[in-house]
PDB file of C-alpha atoms in Angstrom:
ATOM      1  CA  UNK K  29     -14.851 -20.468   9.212  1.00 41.00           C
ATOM      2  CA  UNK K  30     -11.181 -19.839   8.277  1.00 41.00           C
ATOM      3  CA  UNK K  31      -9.525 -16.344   7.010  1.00 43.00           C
ATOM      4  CA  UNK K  32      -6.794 -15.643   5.305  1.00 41.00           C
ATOM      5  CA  UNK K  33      -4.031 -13.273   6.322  1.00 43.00           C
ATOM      6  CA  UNK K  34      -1.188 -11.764   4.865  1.00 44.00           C
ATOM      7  CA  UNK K  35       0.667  -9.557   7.019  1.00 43.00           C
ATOM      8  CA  UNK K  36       3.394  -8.728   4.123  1.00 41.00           C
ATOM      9  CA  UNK K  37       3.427  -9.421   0.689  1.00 41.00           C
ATOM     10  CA  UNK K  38       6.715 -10.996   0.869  1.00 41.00           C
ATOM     11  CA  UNK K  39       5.620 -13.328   3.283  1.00 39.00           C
ATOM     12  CA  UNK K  40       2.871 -16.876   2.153  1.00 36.00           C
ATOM     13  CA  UNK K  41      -0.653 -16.573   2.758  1.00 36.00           C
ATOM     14  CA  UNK K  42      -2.021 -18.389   5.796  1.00 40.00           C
ATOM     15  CA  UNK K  43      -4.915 -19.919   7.368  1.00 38.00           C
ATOM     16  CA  UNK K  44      -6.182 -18.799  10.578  1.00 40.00           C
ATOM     17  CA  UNK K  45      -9.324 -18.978  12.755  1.00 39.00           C
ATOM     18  CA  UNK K  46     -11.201 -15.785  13.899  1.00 41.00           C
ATOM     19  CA  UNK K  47     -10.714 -16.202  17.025  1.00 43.00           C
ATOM     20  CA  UNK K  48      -6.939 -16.616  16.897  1.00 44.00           C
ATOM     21  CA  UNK K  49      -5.266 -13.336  17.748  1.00 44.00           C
ATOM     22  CA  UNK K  50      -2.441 -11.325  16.029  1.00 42.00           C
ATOM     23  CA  UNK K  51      -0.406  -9.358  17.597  1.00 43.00           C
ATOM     24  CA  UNK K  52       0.991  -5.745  16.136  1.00 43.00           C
ATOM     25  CA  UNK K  53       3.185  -3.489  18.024  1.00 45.00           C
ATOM     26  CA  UNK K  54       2.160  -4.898  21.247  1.00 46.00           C
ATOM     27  CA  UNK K  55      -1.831  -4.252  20.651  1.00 42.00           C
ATOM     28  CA  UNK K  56      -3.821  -7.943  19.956  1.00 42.00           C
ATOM     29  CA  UNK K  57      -6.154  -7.602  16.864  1.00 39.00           C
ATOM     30  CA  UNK K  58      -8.699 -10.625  16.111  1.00 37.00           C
ATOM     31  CA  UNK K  59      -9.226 -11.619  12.698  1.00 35.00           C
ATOM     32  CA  UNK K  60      -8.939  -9.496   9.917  1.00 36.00           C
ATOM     33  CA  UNK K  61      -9.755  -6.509  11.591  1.00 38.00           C
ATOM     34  CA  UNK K  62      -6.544  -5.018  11.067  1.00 48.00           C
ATOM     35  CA  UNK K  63      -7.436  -4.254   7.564  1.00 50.00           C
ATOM     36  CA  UNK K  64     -10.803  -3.259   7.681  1.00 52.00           C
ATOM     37  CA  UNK K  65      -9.617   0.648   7.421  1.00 48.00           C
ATOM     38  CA  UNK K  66      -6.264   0.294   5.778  1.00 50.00           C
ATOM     39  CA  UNK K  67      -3.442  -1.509   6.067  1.00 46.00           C
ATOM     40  CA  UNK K  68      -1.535  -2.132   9.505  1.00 48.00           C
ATOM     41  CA  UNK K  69       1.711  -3.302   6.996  1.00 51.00           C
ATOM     42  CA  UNK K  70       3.259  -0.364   6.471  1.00 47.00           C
ATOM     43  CA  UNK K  71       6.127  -1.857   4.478  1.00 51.00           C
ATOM     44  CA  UNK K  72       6.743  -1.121   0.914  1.00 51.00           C
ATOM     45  CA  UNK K  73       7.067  -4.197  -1.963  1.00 60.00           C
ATOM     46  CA  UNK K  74      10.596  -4.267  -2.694  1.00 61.00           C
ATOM     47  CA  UNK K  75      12.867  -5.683  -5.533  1.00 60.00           C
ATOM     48  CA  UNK K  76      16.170  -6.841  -4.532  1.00 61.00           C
ATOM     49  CA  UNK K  77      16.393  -4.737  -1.263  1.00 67.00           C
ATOM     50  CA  UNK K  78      15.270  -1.334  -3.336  1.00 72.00           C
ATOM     51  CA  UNK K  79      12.131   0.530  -4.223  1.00 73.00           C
ATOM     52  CA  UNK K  80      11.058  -0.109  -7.606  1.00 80.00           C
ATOM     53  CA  UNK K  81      10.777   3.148  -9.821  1.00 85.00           C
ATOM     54  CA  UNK K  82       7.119   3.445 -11.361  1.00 94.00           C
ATOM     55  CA  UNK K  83       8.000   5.672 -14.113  1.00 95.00           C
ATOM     56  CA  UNK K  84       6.389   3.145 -16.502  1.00 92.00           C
ATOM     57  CA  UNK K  85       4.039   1.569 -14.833  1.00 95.00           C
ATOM     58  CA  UNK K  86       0.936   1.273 -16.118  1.00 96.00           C
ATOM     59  CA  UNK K  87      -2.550   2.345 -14.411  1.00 97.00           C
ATOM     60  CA  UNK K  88      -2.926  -1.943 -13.704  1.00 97.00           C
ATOM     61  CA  UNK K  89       0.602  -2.220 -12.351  1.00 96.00           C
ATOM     62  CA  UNK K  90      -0.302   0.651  -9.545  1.00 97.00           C
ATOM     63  CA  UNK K  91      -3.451  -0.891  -8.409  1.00 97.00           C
ATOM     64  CA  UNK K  92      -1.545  -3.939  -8.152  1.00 97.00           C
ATOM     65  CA  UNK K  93       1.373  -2.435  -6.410  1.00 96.00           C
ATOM     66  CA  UNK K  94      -0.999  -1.087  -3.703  1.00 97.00           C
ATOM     67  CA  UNK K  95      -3.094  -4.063  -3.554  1.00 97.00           C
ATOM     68  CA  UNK K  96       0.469  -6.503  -2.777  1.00 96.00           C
ATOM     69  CA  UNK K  97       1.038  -3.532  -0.279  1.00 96.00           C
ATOM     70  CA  UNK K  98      -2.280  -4.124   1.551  1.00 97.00           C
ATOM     71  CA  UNK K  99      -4.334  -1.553   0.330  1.00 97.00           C
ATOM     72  CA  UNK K 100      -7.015  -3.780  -1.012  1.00 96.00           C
ATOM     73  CA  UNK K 101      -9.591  -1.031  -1.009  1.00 95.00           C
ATOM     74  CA  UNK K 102      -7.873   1.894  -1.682  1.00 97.00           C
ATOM     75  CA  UNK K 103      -6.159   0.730  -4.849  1.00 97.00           C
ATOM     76  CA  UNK K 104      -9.491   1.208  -6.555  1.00 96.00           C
ATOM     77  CA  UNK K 105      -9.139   4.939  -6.652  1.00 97.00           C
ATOM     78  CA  UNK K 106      -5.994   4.777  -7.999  1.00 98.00           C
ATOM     79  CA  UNK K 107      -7.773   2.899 -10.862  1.00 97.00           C
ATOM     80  CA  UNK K 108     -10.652   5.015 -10.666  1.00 97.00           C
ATOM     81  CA  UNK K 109      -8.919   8.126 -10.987  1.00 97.00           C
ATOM     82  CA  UNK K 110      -6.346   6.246 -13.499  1.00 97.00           C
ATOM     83  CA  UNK K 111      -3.664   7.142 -11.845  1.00 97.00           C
ATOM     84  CA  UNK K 112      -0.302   5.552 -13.740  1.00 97.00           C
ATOM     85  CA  UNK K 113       3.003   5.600 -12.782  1.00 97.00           C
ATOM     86  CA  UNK K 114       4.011   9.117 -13.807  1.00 97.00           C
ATOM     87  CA  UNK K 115       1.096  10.551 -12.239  1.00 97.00           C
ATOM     88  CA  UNK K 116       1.813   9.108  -8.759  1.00 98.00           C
ATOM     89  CA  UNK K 117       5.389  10.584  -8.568  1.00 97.00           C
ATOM     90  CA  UNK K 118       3.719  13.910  -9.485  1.00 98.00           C
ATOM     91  CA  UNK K 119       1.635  13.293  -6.489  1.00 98.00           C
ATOM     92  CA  UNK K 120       1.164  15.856  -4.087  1.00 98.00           C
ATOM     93  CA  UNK K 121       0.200  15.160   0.025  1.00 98.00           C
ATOM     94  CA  UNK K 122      -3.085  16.832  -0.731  1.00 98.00           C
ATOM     95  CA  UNK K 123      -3.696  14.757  -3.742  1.00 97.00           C
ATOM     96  CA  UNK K 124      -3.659  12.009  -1.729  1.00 97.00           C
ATOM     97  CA  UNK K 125      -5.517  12.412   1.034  1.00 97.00           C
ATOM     98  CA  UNK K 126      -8.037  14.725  -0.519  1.00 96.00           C
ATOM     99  CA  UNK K 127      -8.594  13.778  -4.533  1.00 95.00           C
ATOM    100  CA  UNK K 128      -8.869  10.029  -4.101  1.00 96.00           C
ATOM    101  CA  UNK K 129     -11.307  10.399  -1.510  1.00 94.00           C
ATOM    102  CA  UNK K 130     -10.698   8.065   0.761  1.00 96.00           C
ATOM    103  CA  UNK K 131      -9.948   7.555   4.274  1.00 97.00           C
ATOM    104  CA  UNK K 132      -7.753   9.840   6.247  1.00 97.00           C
ATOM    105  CA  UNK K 133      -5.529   6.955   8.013  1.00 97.00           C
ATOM    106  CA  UNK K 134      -4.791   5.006   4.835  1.00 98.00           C
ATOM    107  CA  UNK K 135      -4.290   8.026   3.145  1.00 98.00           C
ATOM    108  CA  UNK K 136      -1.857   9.105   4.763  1.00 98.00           C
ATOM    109  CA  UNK K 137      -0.289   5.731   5.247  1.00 98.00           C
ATOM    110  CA  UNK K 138       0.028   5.534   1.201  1.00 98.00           C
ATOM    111  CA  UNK K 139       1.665   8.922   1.000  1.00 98.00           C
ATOM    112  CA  UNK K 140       3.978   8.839   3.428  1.00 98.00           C
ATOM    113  CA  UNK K 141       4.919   5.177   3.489  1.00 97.00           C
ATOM    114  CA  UNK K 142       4.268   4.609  -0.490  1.00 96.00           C
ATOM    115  CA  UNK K 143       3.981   7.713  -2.581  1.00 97.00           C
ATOM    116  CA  UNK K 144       6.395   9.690  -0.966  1.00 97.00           C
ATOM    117  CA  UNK K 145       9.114   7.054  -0.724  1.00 96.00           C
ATOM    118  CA  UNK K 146       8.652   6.052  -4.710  1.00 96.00           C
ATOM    119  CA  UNK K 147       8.924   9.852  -5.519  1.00 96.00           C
ATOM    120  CA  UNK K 148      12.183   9.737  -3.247  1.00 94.00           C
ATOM    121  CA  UNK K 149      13.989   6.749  -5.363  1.00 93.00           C
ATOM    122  CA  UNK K 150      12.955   7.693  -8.526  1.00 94.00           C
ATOM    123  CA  UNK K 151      14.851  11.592  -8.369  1.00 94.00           C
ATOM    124  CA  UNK K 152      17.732  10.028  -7.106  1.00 92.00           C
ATOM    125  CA  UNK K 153      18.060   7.302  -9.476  1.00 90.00           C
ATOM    126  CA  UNK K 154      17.233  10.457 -12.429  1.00 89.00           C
ATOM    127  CA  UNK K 155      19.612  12.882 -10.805  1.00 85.00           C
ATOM    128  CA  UNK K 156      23.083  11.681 -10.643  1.00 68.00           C
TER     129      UNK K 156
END
């Protein structure tokens, strides 16, 4: 049986056996086990070296950022709770990790790796 990985989403898909090993930060993971919880890939989807500014994204184009960021799972609460682009930089912590119920570690990985970041860009790009 073969599984894909993708350990960024700048990066090509590959094949790989389950019993080859990965290695992240010095711990070996088998498999896909890396993303049963969340995502190990903490980086953000970039567009020409910067954060892109959601202020107009659409409820679709949220899911999808958080799906290409490895949050396979979790990105259906953002579409469950139809979360859009204007709605995540009002995002608080606590909405986060507590009104999209789900789990703790990937919640707080998308806040303070995703969310948080995106709210970051956008005021300074509005603010000057």
């Amino acid at each position: 049986m073969l599984l894909v990985e993708r350990s960024t989403c700048d990066e090509v898909l590959r094949l790989k056996t389950p019993n080859e090993r990965t290695t992240i930060d010095g711990k070996e993971t088998a498999g896909m086990e890396n993303k049963a919880n969340g995502s190990m890939d903490t980086k953000s989807p970039v567009e020409n070296g910067q954060l892109p500014d959601p202020a107009d994204w659409a409820v679709t184009d949220v899911v999808n950022y958080f799906k290409a960021a490895g949050f396979e799972e979790q990105a259906n609460a953002f579409q469950d709770q139809e979360i859009d682009g204007k709605s995540l930089l009002l995002m608080t912590r606590n909405d986060v990790l507590t009104g999209l119920s789900i789990k703790l570690g990937p919640a707080l990985k998308i806040y303070e790796y995703h969310v948080k970041p995106l709210q970051t860009q956008h005021l300074k790009n509005n603010t000057s």
